Coordinates of C-alpha atoms and ligand atoms in Angstrom, one line a residue:
Chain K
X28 CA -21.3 82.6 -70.8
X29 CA -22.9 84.2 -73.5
X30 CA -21.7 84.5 -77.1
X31 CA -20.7 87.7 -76.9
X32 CA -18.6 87.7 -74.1
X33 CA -16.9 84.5 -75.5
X34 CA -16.2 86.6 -78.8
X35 CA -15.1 89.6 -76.4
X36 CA -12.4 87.2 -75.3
X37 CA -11.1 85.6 -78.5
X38 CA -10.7 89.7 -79.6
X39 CA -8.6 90.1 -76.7
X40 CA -6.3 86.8 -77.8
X41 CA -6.5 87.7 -81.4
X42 CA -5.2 91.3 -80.5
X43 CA -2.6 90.0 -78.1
X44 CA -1.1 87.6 -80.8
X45 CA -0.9 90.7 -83.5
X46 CA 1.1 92.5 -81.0
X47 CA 3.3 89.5 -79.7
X48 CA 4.1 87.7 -82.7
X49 CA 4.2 91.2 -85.2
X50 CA 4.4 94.2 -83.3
X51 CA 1.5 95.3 -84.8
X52 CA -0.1 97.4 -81.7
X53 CA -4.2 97.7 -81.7
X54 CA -4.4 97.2 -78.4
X55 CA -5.1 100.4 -78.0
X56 CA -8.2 100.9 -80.4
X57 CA -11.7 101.8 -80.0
X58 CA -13.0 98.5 -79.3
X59 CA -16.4 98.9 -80.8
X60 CA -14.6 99.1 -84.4
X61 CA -12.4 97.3 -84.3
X62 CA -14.3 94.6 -83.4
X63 CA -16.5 95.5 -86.2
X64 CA -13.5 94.9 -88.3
X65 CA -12.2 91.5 -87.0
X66 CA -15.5 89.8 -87.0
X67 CA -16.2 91.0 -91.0
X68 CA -12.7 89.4 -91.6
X69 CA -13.6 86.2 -90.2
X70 CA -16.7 86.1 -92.0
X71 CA -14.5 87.2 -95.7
X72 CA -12.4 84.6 -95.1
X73 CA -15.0 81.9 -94.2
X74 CA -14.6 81.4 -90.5
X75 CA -17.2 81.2 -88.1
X76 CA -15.3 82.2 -85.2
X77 CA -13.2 84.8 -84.5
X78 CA -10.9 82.5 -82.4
X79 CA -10.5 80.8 -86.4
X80 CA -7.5 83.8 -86.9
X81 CA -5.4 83.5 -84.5
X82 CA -4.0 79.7 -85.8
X83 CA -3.1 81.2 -89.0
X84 CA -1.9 84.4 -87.5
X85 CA 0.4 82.7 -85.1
X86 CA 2.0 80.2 -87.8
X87 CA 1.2 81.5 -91.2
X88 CA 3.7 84.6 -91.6
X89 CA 1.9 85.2 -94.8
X90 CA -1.4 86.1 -93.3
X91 CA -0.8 88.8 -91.0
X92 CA -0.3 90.7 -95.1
X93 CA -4.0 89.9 -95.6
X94 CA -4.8 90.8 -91.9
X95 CA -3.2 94.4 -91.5
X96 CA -5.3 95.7 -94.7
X97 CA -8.3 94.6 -93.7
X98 CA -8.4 95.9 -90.0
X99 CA -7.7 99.4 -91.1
X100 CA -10.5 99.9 -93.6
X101 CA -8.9 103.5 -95.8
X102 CA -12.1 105.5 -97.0
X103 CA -11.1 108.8 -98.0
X104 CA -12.6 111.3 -100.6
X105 CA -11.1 114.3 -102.3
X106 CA -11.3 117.6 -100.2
X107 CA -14.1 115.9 -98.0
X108 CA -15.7 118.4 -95.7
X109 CA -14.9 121.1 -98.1
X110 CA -15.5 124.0 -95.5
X111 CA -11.8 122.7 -94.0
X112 CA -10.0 123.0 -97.0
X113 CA -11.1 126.1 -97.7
X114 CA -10.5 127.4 -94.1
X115 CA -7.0 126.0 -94.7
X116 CA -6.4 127.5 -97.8
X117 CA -7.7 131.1 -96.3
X118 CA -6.1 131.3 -93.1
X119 CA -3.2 128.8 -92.8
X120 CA -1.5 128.9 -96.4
X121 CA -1.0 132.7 -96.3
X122 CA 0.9 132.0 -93.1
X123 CA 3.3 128.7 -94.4
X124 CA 3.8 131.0 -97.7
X125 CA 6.2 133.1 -95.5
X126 CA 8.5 129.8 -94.9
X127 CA 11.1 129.3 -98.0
X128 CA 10.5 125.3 -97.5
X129 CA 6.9 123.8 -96.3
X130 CA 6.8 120.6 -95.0
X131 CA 3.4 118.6 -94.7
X132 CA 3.0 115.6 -92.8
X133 CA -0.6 113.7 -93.8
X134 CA -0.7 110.9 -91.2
X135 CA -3.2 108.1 -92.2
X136 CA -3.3 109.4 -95.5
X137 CA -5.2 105.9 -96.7
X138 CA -5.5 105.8 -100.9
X139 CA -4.4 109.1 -100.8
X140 CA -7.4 111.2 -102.1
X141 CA -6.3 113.9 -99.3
X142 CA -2.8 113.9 -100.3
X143 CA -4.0 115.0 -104.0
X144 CA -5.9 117.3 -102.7
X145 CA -3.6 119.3 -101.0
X146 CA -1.0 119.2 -103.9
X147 CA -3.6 121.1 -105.5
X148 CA -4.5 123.5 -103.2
X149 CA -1.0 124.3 -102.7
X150 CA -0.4 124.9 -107.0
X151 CA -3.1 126.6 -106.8
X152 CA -1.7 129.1 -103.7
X153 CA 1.7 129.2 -105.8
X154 CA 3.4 127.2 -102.7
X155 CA 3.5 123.8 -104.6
X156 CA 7.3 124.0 -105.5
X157 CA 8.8 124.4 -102.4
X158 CA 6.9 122.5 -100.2
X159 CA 6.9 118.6 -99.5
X160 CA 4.0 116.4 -98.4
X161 CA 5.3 113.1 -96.4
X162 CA 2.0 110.8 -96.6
X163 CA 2.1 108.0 -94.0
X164 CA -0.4 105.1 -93.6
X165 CA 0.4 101.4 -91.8
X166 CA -1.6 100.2 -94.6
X167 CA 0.8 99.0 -97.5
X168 CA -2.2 98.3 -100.0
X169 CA -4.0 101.7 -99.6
X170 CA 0.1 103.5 -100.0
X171 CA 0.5 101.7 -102.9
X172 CA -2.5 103.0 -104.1
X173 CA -2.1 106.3 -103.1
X174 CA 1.1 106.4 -104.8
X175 CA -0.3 105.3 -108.1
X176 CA -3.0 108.2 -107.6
X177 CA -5.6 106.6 -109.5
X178 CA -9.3 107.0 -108.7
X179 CA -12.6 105.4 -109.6
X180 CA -13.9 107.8 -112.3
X181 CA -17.7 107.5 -110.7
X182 CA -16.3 109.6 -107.3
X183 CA -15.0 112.5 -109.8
X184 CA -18.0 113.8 -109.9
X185 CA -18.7 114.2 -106.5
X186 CA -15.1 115.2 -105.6
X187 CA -15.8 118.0 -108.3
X188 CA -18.1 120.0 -106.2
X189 CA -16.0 119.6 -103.1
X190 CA -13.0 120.9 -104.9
X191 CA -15.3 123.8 -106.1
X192 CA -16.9 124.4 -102.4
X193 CA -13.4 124.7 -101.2
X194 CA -12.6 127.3 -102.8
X195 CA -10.7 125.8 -106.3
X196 CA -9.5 128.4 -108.7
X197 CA -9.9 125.9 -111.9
X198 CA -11.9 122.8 -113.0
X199 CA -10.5 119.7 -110.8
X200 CA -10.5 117.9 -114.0
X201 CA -7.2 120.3 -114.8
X202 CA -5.8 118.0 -112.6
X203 CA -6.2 114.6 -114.3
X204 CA -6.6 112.2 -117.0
X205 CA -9.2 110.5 -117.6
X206 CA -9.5 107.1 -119.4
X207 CA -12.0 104.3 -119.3
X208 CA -13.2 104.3 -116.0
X209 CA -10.6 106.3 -114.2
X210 CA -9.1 109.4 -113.1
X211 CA -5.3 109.4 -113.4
X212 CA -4.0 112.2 -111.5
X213 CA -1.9 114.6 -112.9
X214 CA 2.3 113.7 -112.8
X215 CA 3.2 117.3 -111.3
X216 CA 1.2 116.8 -108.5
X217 CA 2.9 113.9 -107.4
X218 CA 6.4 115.4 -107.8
X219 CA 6.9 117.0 -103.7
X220 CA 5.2 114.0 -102.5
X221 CA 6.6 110.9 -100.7
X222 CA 4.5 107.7 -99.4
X223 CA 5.8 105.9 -96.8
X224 CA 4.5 103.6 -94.3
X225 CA 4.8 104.9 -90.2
X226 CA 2.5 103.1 -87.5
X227 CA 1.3 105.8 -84.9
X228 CA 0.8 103.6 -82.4
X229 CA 4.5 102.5 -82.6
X230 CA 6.7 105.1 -84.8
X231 CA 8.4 107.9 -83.6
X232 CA 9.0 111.3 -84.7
X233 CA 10.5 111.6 -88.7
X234 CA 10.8 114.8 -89.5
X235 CA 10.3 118.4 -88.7
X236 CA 7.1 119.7 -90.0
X237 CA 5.4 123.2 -90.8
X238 CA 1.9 120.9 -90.7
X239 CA 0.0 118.1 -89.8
X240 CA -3.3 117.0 -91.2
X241 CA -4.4 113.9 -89.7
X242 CA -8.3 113.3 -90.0
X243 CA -10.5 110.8 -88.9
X244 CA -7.7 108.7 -87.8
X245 CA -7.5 109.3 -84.2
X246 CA -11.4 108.5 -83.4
X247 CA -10.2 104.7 -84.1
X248 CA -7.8 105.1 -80.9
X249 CA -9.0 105.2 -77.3
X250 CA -7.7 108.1 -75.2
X251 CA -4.3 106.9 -74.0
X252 CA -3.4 106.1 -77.6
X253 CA -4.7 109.7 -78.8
X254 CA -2.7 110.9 -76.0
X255 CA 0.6 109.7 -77.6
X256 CA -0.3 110.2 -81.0
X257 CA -0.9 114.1 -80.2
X258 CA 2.4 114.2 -78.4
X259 CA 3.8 112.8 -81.5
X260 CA 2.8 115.2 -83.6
X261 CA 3.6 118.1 -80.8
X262 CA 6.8 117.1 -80.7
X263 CA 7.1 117.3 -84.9
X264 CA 5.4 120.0 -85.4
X265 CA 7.6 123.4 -85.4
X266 CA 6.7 126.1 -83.3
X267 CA 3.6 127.5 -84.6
X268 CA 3.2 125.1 -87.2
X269 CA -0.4 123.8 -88.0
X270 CA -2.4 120.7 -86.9
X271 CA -5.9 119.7 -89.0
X272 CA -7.8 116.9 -87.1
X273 CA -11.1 115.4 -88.3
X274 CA -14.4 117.0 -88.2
X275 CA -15.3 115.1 -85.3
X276 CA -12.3 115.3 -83.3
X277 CA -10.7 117.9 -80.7
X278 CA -7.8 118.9 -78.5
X279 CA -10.3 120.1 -76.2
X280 CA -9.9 116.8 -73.5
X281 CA -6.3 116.1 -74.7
X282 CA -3.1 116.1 -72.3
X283 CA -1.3 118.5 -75.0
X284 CA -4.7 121.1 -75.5
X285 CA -2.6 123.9 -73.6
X286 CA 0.3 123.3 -76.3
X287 CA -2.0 124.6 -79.2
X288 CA -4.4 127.2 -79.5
X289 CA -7.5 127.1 -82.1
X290 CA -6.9 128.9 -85.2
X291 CA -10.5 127.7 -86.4
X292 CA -12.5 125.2 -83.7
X293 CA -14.9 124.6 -85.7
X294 CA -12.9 124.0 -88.9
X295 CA -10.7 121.8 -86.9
X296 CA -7.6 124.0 -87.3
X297 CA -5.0 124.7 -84.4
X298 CA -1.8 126.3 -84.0
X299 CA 1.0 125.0 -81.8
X300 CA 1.7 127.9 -79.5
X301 CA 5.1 129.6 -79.4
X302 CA 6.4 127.7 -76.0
X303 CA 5.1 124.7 -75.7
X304 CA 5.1 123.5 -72.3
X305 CA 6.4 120.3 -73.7
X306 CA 9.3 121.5 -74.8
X307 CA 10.6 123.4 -71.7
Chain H
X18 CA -39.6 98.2 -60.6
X19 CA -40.2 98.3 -64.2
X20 CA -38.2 101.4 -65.1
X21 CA -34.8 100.1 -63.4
X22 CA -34.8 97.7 -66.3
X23 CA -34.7 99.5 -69.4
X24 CA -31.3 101.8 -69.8
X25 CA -31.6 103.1 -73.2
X26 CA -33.6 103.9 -76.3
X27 CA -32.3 103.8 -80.1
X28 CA -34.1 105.0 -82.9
X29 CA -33.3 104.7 -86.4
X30 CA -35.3 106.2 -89.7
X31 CA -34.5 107.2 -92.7
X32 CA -37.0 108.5 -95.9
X33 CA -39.7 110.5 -93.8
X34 CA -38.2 110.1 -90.5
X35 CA -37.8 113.7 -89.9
X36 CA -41.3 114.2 -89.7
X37 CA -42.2 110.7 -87.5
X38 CA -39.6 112.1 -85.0
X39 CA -41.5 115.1 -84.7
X40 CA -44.5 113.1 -83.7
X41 CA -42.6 111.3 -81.2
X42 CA -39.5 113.3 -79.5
X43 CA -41.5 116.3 -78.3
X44 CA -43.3 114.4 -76.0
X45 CA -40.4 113.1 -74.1
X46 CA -40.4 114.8 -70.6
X47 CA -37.5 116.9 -69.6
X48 CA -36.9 114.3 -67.1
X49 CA -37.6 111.1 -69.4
X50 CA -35.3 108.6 -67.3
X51 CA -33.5 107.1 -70.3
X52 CA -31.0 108.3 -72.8
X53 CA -32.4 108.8 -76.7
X54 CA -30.1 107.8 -79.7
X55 CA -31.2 108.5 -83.0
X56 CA -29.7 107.5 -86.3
X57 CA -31.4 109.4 -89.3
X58 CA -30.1 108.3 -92.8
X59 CA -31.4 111.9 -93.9
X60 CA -29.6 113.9 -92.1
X61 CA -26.7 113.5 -94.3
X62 CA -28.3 115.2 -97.0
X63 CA -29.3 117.8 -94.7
X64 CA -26.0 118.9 -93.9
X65 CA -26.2 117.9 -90.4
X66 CA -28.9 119.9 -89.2
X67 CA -31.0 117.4 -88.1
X68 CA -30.2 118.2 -84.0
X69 CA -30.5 121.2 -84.2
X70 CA -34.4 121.0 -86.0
X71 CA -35.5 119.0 -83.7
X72 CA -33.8 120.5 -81.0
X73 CA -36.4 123.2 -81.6
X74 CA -39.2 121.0 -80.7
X75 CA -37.8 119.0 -78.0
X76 CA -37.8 119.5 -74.0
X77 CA -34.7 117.0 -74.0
X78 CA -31.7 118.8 -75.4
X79 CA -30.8 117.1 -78.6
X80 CA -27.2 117.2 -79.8
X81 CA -24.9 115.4 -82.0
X82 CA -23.4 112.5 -80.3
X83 CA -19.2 113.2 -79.7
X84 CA -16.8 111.0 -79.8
X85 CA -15.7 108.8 -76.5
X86 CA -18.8 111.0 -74.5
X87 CA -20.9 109.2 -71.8
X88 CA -24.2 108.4 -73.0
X89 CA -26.1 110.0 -70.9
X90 CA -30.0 110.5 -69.8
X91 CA -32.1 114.0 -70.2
X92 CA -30.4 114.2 -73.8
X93 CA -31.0 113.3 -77.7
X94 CA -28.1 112.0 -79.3
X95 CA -28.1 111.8 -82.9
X96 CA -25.8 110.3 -85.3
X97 CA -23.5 113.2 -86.9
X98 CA -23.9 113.1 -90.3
X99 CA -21.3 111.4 -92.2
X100 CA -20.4 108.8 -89.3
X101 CA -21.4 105.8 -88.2
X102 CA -22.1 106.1 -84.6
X103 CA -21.1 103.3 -82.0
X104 CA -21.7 102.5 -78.3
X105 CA -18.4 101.0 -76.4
X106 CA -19.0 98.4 -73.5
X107 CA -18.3 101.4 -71.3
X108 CA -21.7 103.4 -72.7
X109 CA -19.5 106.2 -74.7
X110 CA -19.8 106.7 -78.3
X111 CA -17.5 106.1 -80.5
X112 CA -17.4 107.6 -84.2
X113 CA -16.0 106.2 -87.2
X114 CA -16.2 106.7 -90.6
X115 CA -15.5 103.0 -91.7
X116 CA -17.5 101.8 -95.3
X117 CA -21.4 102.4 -96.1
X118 CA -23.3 99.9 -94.4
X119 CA -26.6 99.0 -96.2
X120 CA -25.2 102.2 -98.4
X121 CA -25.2 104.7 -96.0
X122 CA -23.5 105.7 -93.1
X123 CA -24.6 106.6 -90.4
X124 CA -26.1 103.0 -90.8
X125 CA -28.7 102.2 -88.1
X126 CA -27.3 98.5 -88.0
X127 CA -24.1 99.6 -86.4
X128 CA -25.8 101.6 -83.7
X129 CA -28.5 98.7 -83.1
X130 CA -25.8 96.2 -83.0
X131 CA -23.5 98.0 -80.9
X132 CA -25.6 99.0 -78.4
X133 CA -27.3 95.8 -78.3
X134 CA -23.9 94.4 -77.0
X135 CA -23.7 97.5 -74.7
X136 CA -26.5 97.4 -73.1
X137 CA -28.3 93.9 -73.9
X138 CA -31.4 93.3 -72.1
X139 CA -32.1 96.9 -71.1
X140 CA -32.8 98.2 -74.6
X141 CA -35.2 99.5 -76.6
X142 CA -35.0 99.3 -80.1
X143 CA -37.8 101.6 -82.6
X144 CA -37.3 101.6 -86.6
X145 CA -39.2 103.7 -88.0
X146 CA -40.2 104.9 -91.9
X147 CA -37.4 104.2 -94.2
X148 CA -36.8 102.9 -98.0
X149 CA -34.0 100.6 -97.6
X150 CA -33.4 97.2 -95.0
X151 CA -30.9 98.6 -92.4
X152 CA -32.1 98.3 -89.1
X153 CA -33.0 94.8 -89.5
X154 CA -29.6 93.0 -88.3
X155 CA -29.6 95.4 -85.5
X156 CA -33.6 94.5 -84.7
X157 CA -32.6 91.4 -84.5
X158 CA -29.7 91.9 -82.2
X159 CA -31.7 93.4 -80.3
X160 CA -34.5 90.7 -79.7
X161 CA -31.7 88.4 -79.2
X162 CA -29.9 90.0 -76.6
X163 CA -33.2 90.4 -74.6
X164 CA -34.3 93.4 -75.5
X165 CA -37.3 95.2 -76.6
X166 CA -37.6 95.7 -80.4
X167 CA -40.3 98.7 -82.0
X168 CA -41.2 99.4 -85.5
X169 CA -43.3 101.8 -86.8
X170 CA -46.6 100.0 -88.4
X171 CA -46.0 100.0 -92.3
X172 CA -49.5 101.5 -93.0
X173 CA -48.3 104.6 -91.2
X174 CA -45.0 104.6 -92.4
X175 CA -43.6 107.3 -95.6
X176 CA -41.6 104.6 -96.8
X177 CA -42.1 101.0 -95.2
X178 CA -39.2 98.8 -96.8
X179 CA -37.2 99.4 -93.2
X180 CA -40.0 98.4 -90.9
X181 CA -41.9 95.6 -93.3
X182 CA -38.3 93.9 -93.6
X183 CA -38.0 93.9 -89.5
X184 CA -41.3 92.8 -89.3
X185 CA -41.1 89.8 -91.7
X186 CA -37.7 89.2 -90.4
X187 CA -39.6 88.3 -87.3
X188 CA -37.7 90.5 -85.2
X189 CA -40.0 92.7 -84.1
X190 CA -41.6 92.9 -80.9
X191 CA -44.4 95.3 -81.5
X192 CA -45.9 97.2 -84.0
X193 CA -46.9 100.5 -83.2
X194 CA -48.5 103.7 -85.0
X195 CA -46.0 106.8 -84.1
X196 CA -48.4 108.1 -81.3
X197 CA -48.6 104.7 -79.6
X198 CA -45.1 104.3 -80.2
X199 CA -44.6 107.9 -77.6
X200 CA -47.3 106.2 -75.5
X201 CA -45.5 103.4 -75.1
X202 CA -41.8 104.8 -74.5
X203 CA -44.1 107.0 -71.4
X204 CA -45.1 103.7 -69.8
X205 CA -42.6 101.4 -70.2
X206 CA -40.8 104.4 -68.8
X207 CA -42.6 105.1 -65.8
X208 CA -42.7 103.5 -62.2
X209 CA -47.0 102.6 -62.7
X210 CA -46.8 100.9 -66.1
X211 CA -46.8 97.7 -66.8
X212 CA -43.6 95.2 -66.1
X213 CA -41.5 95.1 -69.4
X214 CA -41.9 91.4 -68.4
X215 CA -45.5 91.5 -69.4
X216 CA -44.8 92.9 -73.2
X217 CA -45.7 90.3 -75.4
X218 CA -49.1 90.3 -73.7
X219 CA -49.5 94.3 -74.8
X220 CA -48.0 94.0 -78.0
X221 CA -49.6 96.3 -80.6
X222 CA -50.3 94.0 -83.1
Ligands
SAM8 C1 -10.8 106.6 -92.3 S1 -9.2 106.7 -92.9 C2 -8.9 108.4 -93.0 C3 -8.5 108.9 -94.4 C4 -8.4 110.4 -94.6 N1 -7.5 111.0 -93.6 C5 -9.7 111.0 -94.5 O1 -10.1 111.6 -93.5 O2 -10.4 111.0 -95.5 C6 -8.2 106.1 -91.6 C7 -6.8 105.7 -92.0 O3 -5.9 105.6 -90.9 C8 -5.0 104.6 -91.0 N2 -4.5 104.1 -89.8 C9 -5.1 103.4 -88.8 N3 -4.3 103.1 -87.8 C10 -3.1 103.7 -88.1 C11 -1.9 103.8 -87.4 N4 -1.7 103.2 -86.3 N5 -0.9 104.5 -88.0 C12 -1.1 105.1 -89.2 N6 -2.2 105.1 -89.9 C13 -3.2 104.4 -89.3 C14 -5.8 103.5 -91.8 O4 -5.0 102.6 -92.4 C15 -6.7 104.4 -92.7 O5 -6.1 104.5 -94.0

């Protein structure tokens, strides 16, 4: 057998004994990264063999802290692919500023760089005060970090001209403090948000929601798994409330596509439609 | 006969690729029997267009590479810019936007790497001009898997950091100007030319 198949197997164990011994489901992942991701973290941590985690999985309770973290790498940037923001901002605020309370679910939200920029897209669209931005993540390090909003000075710069090509009314550095080699953000923006963790392969609905932005999350799930996740946030979502996926990924060969329509295909941006045939 | 054996190309350039790909992708027949999968550091900078350049000059249709999509022959796929492209056991790509590999993403690494797995022995790998050393891990995962590993002779070559380091890596099966690098792709490609078993007998160096 060669290698690779061997290492294809000690995946499948090393996946099995997450799920058995934590609940922690990735059975349902794209394989290709996720193996990607196990393999680098037997190599940080000095093993030669993937096979080498699932001892200290199994008996260490301690480890599966270090384990979780690592297998869902969060790289995020402010108002990345600015052209969405900006769509957002254009045709989906006007519409939530007709609501007297908008609620904003930002599912795999990572160290939170999304979550900021939303706050300020919202001030900016005078829709900050009433509205409330629950940011999920199964990744306790990156919401802890999102939470302390505090960013590597160096990105600024770069995050600057996104803010600008999305459309921002001011100078993003309005918006936060900066001191030695980082970018504090600003207190008021953190005021409507709440972190909290919530595992979309295994949580269930929280709250009702007037929208969803969830990018670049679901391309680390296989089919089935994006299958459930967009029920998920079907099932949240009011009627005609909004839904922002990644760049990258579509309704267009999901179970639910018939539930939504696209306010902006390109852009990313759909629109749940006024009877869902979920909900019938 | 030989073409049953090989069941995929990937390419990977960065620093001057653009214009080697030109040299090379336009004389792919429409009915060139394997599927083409390109990763081009550039093409972040260039704001994605890169399919849709070459897609000008091509007689394969060239389009970014989707998400869980079949990888499929009579098509370019490129990497989307931004992402690193993958290739799952079951020959679909998979996206993902995990850290910079070698400092860039779409790293040509991954996509070596993965498809190496995907499609061991029945792959051809070509890196082309580029300043930095991705593509050598996946040159060598290549080679190892049984596959057929490319690079673009460094005298040729914008910048030759990506193909020098494959070549003194030892990972590389041939080295090849662009134009023998299409000639070779046609025959290794086509029922008449020589068994894929016969390479290191024909190898360009
Ligand atoms: C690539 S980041 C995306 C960050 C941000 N949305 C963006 O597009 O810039 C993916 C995030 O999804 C999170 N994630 C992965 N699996 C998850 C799950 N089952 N439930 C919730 N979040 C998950 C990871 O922890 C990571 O922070």
């Amino acid at each position: 057998m060669k290698d690779a198949e061997i290492n294809d197997i000690a995946i499948d164990l090393f996946v099995e004994a997450l799920y058995r011994r934590y609940g922690y489901d990735f059975r349902n992942y794209a394989r290709a990264s996720l193996k990607r991701r196990v393999k680098e973290l037997a190599l940080a941590l000095g093993f030669n063999h993937v096979s080498e985690l699932i001892s200290p999985l199994l008996h260490d309770p301690a480890f599966v802290d270090q384990v979780v973290p690592k297998l869902s790498v969060p790289v995020t940037e402010m108002f990345r692919d600015p052209a969405v923001f900006l769509a957002m901002r254009r045709q989906v605020l006007p519409v939530l500023a007709s609501y007297p309370r908008i609620n904003i679910w930002q599912a795999g939200c990572a160290t939170g760089e999304e979550v900021y920029s939303l706050a300020i897209m919202l001030k900016e669209e005078g829709l900050y005060d009433r509205a409330r931005i629950y940011a999920t993540d199964i990744n306790d390090v990156a919401l802890a970090r999102a939470e302390e909003g505090i960013f590597a000075l160096r990105h600024l710069k770069d995050f600057s001209a996104n803010y600008l090509k999305a459309g921002g009314r001011q100078s993003l550095s309005d918006y936060y403090h900066a001191a030695y080699e980082h970018a504090s953000m600003d207190r008021s923006l953190k005021e409507n948000m709440v972190f909290a963790r919530h595992n979309l392969a295994s949580d269930g609905v929280f709250c009702e929601v007037n929208m969803i932005v969830c990018r670049n999350v679901l391309i680390y799930f296989d089919r089935l798994l994006q299958n459930r996740v967009l029920r998920l946030f079907r099932d949240s979502l009011i009627r005609q409330g909004f839904l922002c996926l990644g760049t990258r990924e579509s309704l267009r060969f999901s179970e639910i596509g018939d539930d939504f329509a696209a306010v902006d295909e390109d852009q990313k941006l759909y629109r749940k439609v006024l009877i869902a045939v979920g909900e019938s | 006969m030989s073409t049953r054996r090989w069941e995929a190309v990937v390419i990977g350039c960065s620093a001057g690729g653009l214009e080697v790909l030109r040299l090379i992708l336009p004389g792919l027949p429409a009915d060139f029997p394997l599927p083409v999968i390109v990763v081009s550091h550039t093409a972040a900078d260039s704001g994605g267009l890169l399919a849709g350049l070459l897609g000008r000059y091509c007689r394969l249709a060239v389009s970014d590479a989707d998400d869980k999509s079949p990888v499929t022959r009579g098509s370019i796929h490129v990497a989307p810019a931004g992402y690193h492209l993958l290739i799952e056991k079951d020959r679909t790509f998979a996206l993902n936007t995990d850290p910079k590999v070698c400092n860039v993403r779409p790293s040509v690494d991954v996509l070596f790497e993965t498809a190496a797995e995907a499609f061991s022995g029945r792959l051809i790998g070509v890196l082309l001009t580029g300043a930095n050393e991705d593509g050598c891990r996946g040159m060598a995962a290549i080679k190892g898997g049984g596959g057929l590993t490319i690079a673009q002779s460094p005298e040729t070559a914008f910048a030759d950091t990506m193909p020098r380091s494959a070549i003194s890596a030892g990972v590389v099966d041939q080295v090849l100007a662009p134009a023998a690098i299409l000639a070779r792709l046609l025959r290794l490609t086509t029922p008449q030319g020589p068994s894929p078993d016969m390479r290191q007998d024909t190898t360009g160096h």
